[in-house]
Coordinates of N, CA and C in Angstrom, one line a residue:
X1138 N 0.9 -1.2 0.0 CA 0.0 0.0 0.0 C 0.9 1.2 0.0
X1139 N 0.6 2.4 -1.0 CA 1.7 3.3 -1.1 C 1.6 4.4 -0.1
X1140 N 1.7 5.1 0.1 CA 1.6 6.3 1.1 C 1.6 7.5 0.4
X1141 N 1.2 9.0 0.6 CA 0.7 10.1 -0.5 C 1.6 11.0 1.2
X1142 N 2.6 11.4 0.7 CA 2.6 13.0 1.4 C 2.1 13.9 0.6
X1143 N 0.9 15.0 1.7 CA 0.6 16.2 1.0 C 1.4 17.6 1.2
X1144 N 2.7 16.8 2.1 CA 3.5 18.1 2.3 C 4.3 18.8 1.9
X1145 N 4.7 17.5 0.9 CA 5.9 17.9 -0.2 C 5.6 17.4 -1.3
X1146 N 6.4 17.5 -2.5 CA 6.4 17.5 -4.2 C 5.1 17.8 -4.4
X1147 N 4.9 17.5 -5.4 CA 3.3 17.7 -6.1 C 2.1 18.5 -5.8
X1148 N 2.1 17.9 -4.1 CA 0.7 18.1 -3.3 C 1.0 19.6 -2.5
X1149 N 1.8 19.6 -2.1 CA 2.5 21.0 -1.4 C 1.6 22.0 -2.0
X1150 N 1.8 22.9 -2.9 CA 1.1 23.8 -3.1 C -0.1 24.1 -3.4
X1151 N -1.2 22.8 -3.9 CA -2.2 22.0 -3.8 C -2.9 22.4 -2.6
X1152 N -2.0 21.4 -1.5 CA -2.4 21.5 0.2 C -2.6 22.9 0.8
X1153 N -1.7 23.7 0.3 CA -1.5 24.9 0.8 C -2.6 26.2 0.8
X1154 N -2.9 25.9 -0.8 CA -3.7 26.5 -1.0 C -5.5 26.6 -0.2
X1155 N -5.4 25.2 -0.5 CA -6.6 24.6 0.3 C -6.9 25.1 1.7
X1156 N -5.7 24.9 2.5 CA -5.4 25.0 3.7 C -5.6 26.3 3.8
X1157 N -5.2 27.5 3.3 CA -5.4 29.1 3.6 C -6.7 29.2 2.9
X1158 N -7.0 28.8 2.0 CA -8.5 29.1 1.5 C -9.8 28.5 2.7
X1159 N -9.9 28.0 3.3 CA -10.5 27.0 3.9 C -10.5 27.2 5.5
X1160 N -9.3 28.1 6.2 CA -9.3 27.9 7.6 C -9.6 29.6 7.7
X1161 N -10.3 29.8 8.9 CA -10.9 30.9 9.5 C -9.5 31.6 10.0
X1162 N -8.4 31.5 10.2 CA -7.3 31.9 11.2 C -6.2 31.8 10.3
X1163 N -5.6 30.4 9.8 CA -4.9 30.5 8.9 C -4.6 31.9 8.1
X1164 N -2.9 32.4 7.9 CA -3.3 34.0 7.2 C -3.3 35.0 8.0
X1165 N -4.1 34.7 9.2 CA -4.5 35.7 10.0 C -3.2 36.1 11.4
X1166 N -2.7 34.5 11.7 CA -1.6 35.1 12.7 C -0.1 35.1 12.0
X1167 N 0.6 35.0 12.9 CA 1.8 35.3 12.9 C 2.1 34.0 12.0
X1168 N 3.6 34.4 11.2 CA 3.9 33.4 10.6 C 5.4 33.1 10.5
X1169 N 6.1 34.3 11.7 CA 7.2 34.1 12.3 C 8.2 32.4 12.3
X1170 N 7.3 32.0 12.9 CA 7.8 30.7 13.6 C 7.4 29.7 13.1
X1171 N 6.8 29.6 11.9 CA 6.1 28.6 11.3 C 6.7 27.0 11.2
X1172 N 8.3 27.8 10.5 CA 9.5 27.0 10.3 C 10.0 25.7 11.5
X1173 N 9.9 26.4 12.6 CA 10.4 26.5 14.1 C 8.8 25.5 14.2
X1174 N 8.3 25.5 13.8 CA 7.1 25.0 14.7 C 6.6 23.4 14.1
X1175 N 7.3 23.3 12.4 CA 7.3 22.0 11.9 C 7.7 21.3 12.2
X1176 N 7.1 19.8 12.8 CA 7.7 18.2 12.9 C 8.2 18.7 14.4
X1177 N 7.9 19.7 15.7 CA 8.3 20.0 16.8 C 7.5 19.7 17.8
X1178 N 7.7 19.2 18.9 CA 6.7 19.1 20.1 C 6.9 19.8 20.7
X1179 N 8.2 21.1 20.6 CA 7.6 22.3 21.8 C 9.0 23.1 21.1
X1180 N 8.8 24.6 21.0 CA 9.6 25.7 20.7 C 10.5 26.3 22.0
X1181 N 11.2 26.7 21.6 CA 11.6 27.9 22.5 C 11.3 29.2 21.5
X1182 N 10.8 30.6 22.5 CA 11.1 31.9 21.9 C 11.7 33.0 22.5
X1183 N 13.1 33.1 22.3 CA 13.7 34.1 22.6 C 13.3 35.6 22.3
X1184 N 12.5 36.4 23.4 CA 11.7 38.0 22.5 C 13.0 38.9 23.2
X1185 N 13.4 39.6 22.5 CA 13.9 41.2 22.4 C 12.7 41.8 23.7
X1186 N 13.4 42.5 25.0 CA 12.2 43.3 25.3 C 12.8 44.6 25.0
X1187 N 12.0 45.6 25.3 CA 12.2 46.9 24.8 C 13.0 47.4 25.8
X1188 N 13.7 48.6 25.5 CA 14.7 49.2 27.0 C 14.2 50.6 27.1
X1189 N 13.6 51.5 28.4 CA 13.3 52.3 28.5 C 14.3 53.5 28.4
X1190 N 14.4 54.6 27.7 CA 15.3 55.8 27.7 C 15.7 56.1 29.5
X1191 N 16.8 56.6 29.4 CA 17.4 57.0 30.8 C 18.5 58.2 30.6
X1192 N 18.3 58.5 31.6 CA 19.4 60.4 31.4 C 20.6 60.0 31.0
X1193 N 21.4 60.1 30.3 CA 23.0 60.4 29.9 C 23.4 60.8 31.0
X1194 N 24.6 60.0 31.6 CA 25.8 60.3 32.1 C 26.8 60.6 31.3
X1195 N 27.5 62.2 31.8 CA 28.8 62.2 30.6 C 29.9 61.5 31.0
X1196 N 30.0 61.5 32.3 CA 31.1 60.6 33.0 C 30.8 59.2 33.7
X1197 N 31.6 58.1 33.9 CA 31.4 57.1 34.2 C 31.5 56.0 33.4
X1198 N 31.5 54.4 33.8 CA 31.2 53.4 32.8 C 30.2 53.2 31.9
X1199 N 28.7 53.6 33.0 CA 27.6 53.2 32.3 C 26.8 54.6 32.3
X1200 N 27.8 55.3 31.0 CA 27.3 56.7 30.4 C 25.7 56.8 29.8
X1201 N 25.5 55.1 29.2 CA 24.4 55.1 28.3 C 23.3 54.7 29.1
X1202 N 23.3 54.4 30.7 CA 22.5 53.4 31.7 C 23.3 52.1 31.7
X1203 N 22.6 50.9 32.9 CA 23.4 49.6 32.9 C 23.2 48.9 31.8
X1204 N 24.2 48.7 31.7 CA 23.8 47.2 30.2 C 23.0 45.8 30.6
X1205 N 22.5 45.5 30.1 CA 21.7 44.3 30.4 C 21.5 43.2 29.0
X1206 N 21.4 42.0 29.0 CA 21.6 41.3 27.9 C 20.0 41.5 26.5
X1207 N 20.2 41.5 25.8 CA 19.3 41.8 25.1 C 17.9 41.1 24.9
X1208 N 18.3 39.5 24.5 CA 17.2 38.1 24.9 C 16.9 38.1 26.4
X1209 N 16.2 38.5 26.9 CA 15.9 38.3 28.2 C 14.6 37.8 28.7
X1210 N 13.8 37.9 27.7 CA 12.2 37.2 27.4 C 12.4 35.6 27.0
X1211 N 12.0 34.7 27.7 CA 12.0 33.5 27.2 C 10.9 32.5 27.2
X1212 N 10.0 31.8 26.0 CA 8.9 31.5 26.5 C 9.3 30.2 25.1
X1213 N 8.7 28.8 26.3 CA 8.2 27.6 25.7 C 7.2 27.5 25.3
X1214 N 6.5 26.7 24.2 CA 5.9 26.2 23.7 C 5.6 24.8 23.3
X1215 N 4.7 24.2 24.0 CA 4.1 22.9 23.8 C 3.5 22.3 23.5
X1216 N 3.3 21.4 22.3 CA 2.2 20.7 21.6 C 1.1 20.4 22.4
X1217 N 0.2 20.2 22.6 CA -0.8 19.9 23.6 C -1.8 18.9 23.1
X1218 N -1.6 18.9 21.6 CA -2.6 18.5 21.1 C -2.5 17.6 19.7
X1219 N -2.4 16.1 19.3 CA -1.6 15.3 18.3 C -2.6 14.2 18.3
X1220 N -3.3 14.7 16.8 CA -3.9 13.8 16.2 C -4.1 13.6 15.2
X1221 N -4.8 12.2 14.5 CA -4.3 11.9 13.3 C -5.5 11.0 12.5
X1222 N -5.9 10.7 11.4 CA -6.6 9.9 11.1 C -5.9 9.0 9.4
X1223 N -6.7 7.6 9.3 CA -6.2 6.8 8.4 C -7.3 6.1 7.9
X1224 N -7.2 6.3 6.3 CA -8.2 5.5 5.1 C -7.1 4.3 4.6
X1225 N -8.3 3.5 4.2 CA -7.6 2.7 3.3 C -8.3 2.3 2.5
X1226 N -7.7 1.8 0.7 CA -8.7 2.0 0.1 C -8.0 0.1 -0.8
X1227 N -8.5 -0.6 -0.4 CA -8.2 -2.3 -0.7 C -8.4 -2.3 -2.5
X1228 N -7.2 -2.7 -3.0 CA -7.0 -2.9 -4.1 C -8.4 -3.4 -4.9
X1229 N -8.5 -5.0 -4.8 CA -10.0 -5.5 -4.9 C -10.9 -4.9 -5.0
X1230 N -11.2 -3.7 -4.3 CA -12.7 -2.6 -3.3 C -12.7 -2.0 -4.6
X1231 N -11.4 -1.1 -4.6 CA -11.2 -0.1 -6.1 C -11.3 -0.5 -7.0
X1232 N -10.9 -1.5 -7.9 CA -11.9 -2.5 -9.1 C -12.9 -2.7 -8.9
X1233 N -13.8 -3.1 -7.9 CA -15.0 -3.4 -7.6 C -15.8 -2.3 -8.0
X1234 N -15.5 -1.0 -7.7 CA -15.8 0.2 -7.8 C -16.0 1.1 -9.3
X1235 N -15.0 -0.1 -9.7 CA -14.6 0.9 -11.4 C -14.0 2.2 -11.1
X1236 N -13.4 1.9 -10.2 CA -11.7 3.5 -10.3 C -13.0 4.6 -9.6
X1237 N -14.0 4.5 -9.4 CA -15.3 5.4 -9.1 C -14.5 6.6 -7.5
X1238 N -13.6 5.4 -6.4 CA -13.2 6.3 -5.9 C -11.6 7.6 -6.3
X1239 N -12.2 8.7 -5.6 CA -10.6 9.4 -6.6 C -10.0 9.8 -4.8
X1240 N -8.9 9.8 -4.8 CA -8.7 9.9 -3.8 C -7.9 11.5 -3.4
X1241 N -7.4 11.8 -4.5 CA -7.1 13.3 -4.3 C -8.7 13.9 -4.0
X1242 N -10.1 13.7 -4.6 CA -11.1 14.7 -4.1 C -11.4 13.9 -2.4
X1243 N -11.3 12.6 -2.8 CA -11.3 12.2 -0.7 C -10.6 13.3 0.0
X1244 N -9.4 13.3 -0.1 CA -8.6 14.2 0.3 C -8.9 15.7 0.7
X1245 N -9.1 16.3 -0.2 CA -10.0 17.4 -0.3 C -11.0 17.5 0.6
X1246 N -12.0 16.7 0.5 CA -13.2 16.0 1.1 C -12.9 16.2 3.2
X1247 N -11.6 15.1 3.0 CA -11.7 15.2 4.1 C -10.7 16.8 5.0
X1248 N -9.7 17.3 4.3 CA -9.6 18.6 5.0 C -10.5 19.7 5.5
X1249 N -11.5 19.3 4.1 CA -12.8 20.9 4.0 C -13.6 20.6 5.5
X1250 N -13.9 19.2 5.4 CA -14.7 18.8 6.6 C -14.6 18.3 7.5
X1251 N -13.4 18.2 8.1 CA -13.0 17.2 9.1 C -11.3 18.0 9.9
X1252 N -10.6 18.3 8.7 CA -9.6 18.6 9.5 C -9.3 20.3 10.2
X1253 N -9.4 21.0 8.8 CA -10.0 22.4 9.2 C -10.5 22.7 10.2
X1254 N -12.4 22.4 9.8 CA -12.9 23.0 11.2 C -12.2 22.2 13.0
X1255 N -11.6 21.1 13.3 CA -11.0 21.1 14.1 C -9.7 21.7 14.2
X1256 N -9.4 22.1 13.2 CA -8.2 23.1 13.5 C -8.4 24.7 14.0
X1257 N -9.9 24.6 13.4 CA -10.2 26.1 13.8 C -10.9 26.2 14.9
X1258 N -11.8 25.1 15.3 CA -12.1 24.8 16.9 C -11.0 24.9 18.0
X1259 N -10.2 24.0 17.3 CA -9.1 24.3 18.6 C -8.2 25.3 18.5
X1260 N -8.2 26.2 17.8 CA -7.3 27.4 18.0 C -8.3 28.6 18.8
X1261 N -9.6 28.4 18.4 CA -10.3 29.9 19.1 C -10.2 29.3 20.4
X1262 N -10.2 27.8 21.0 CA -10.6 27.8 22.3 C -9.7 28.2 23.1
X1263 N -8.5 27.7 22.2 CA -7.0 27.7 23.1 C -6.2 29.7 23.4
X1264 N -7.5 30.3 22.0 CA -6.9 31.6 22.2 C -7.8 32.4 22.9
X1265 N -9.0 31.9 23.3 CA -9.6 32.4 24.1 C -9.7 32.1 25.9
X1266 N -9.4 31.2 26.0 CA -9.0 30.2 27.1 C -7.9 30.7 27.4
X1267 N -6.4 31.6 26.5 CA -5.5 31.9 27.2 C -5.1 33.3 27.0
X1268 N -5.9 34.2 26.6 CA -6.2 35.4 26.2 C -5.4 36.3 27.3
X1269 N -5.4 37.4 26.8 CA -4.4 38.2 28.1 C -5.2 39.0 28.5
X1270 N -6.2 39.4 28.3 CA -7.4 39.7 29.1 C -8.8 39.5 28.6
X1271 N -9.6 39.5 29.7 CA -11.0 38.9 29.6 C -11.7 39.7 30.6
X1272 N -13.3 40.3 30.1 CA -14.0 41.2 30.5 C -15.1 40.2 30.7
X1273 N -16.1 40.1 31.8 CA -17.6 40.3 32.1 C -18.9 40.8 31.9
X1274 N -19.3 40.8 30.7 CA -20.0 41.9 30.4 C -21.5 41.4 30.7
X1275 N -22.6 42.6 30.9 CA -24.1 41.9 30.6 C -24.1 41.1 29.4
X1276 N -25.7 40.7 29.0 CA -25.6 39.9 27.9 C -25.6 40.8 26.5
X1277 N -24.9 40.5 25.6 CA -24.5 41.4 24.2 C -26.2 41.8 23.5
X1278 N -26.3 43.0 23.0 CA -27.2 43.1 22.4 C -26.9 44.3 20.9
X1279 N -27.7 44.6 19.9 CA -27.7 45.3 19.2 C -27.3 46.6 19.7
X1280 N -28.0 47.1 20.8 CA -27.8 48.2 21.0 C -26.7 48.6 22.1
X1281 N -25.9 47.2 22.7 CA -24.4 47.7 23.5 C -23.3 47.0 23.3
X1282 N -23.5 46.3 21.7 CA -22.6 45.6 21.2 C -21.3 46.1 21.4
X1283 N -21.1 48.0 20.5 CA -20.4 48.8 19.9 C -19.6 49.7 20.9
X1284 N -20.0 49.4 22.6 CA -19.9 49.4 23.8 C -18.6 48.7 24.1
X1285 N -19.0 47.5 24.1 CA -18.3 46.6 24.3 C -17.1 46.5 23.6
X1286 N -17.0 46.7 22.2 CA -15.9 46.6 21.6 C -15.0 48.0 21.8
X1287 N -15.9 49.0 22.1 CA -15.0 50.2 22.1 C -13.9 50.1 23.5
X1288 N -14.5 49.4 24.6 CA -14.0 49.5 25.7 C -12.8 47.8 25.3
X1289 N -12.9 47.2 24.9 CA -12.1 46.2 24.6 C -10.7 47.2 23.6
X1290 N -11.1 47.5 22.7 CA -10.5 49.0 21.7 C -9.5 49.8 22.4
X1291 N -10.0 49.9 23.7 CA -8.8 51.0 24.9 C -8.0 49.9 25.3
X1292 N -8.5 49.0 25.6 CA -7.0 47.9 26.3 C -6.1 47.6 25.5
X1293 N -6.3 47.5 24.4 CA -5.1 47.5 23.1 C -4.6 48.6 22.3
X1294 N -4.7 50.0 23.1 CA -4.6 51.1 22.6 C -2.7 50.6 22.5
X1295 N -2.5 50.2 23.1 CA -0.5 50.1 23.3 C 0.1 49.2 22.5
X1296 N -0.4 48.8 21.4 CA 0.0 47.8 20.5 C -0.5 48.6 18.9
X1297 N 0.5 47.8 18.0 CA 0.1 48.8 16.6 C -0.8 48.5 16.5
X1298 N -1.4 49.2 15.8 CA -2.9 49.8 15.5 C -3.6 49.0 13.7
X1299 N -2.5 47.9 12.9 CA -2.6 47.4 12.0 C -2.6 45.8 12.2
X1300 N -3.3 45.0 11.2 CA -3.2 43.6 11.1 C -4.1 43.6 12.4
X1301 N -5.6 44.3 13.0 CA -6.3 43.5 14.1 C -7.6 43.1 13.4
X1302 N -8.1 42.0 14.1 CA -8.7 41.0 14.1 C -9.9 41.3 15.3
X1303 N -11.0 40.5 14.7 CA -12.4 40.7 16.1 C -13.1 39.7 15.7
X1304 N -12.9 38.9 16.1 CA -13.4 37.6 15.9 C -14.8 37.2 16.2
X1305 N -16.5 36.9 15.7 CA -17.7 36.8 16.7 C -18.4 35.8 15.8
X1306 N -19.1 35.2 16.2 CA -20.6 34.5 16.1 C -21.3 35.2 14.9
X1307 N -22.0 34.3 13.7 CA -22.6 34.9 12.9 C -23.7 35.8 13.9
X1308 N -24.6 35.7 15.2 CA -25.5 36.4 15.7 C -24.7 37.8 15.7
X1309 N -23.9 37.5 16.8 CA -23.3 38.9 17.0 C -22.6 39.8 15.6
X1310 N -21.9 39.2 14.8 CA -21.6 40.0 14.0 C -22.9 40.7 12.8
X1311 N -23.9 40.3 13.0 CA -25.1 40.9 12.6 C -25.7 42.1 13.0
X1312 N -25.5 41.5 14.8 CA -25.5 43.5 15.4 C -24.8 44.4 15.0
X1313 N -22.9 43.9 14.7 CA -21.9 44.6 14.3 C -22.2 45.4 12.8
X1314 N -23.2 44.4 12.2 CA -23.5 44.8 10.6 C -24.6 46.2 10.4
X1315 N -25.2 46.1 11.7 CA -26.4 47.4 12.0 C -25.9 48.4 12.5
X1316 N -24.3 48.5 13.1 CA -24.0 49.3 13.2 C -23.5 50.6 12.4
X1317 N -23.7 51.8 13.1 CA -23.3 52.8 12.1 C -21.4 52.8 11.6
X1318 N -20.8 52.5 12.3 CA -19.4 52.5 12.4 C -18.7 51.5 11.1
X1319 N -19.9 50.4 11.5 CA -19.3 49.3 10.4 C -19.2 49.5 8.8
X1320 N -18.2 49.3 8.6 CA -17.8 49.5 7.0 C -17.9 48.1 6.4
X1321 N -18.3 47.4 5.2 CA -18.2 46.5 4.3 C -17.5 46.5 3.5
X1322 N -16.7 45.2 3.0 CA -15.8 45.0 2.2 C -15.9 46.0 0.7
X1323 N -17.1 46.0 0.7 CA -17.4 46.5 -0.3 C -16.9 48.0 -0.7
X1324 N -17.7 49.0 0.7 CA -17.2 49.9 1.1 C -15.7 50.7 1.3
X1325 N -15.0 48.9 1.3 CA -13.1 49.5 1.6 C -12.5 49.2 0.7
X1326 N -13.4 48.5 -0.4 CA -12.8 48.3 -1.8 C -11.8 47.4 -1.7
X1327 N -12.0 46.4 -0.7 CA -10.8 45.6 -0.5 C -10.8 44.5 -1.8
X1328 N -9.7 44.0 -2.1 CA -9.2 43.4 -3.6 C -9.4 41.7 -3.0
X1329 N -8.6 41.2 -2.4 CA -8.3 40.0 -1.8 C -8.7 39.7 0.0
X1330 N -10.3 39.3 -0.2 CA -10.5 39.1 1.1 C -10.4 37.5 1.7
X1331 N -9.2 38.1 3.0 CA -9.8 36.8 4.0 C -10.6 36.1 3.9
X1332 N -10.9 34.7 4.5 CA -11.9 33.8 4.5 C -12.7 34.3 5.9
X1333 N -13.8 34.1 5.8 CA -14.6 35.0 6.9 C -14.8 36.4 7.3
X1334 N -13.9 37.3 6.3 CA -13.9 38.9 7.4 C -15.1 39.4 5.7
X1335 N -15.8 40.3 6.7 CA -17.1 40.8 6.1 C -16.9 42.3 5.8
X1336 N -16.1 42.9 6.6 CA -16.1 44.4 7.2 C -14.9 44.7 8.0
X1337 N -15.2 46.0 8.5 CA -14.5 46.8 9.8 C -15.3 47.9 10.7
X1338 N -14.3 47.5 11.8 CA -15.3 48.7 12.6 C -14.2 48.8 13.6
X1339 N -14.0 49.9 13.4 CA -12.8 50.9 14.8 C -11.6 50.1 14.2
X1340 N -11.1 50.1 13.5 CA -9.9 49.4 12.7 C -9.6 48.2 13.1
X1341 N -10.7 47.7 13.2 CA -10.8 45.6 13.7 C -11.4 45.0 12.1
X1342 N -10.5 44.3 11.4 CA -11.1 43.3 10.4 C -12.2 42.5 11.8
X1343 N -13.5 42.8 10.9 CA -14.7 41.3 11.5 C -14.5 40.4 10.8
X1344 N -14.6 39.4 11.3 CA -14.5 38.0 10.6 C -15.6 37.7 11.7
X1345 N -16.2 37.0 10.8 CA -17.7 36.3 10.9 C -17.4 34.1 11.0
X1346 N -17.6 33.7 12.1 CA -17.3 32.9 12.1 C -18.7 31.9 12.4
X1347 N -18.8 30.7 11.7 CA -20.3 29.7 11.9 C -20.6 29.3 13.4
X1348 N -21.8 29.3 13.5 CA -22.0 28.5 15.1 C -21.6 27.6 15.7
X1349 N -21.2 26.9 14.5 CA -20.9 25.2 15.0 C -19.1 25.2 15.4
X1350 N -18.4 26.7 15.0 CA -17.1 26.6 15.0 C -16.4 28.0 16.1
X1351 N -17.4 29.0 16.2 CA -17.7 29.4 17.3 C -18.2 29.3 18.7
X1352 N -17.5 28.2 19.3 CA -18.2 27.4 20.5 C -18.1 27.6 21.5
X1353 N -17.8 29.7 22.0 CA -17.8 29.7 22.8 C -18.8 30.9 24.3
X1354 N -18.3 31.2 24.6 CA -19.5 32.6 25.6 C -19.1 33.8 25.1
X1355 N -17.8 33.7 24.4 CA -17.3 35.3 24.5 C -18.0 35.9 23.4
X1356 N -18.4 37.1 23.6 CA -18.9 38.3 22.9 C -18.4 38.0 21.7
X1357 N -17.3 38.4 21.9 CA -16.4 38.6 20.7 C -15.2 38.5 21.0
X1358 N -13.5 38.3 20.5 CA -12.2 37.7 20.7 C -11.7 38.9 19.7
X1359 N -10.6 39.5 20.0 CA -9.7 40.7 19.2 C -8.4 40.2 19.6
X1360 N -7.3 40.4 18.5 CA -6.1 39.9 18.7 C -5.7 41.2 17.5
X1361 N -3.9 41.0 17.8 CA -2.9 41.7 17.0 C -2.8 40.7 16.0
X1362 N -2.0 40.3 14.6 CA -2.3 38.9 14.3 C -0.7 38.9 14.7
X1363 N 0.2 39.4 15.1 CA 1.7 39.3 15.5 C 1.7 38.5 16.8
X1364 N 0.7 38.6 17.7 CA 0.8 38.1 19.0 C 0.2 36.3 19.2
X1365 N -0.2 36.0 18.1 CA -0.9 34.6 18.1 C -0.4 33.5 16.8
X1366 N 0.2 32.5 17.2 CA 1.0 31.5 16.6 C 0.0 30.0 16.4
X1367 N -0.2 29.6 15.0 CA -0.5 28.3 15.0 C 0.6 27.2 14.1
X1368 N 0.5 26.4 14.2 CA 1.1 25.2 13.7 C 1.1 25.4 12.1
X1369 N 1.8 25.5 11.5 CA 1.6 24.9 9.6 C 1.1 24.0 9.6
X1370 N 0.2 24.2 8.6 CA -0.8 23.1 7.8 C 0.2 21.7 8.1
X1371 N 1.4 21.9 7.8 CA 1.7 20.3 7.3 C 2.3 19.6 8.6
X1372 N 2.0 20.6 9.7 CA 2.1 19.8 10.6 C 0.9 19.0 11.1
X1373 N -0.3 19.3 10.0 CA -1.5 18.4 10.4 C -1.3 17.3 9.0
X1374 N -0.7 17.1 8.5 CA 0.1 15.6 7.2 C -0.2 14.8 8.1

């Protein structure tokens, strides 16, 4: 029985495409460490932090302030999560069939419906589950949606202001759509849109995400896409 990688030769670009066409998030985050993150059960990431200005000394050793090493941020990363599934298609079965199955559209078949959406299941839960902050709010409605996002909007005032993301529920992003603020794709003349994003509002790409893949309480989820890391596709091969 032969074996098909879709990671490499042929299928690679094939897979790729699929894979960014097809996932809600894919595209959307960081893609830094993608490399770093292939065929790995846990990263290291060395971050640069920033160093605060300090008054000049004209005299002394440490004219410029103390020196301090530059990598000083260090953060692991661990797979948490490794699974896998297996077809087989019995020589016999496929003659019996008259070649009827094709196994590149199986393939297809089974990413669109099977691997994706748990790929995108388990990234909103894991990024909302580990989020760096989380608010209480009454229950969301049309009329204190735009509330809520604004006051979410001030906690991320300290991060660049490009590449954000607001991730909600086809319900809620409906209220977002009645809003006066909200702009449509149409509206921003955008050329190449994301899978999922509909609009903007307060310089948040919406992305509109299904119920059944949206599985969780929160209002709505906003991220930088610099600050959030997933696995490459072919580490789901």
């Amino acid at each position: 029985m032969g074996t098909i990688n879709l990671a490499t030769g042929q299928y690679a670009k094939e897979t790729e495409r699929i894979w960014t066409v097809g996932s809600f998030f894919a595209g959307k985050v960081s893609n830094k460490y993608r490399t770093d993150l292939m065929n790995a059960k846990s990263i290291t990431i060395l971050s640069p932090a920033s160093t605060p200005l300090v008054p000049y000394t004209a005299n002394g050793d440490n004219r410029y302030g103390t020196r301090t090493e530059v990598f000083d941020e260090i953060q692991t990363l661990t797979m948490s999560k490794d699974e896998a599934w297996t077809k087989t298609i019995d020589r016999s079965r496929f003659y019996d069939q008259r070649g009827l199955v094709n196994v590149a559209e199986y393939l297809v078949q089974q990413k669109e419906e099977v691997e994706i959406p748990a790929y995108d299941k388990w990234a909103l839960k894991q990024f909302t589950l580990n989020a760096g902050a989380s608010v209480v709010q009454a229950q969301v409605t049309k009329d204190n949606i735009l509330g809520f996002i604004l006051l979410a909007r001030t906690a991320m005032m300290k991060v660049p202001v490009t590449n954000r993301y607001l991730y909600a529920s086809s319900t809620n992003c409906n209220f977002i759509r009645e809003s006066a603020p909200f702009q449509t794709v149409e509206q921003l003349a955008v050329k190449n849109i994301e899978k999922g994003v509909i609009g903007m509002v307060y310089g948040f790409w919406v992305v509109e995400l299904p119920e059944p893949i949206y599985h969780t309480n929160n209002t709505f989820f906003k991220f930088l896409n610099m600050t959030l890391l997933l696995p490459n596709y072919r580490d789901w091969e």
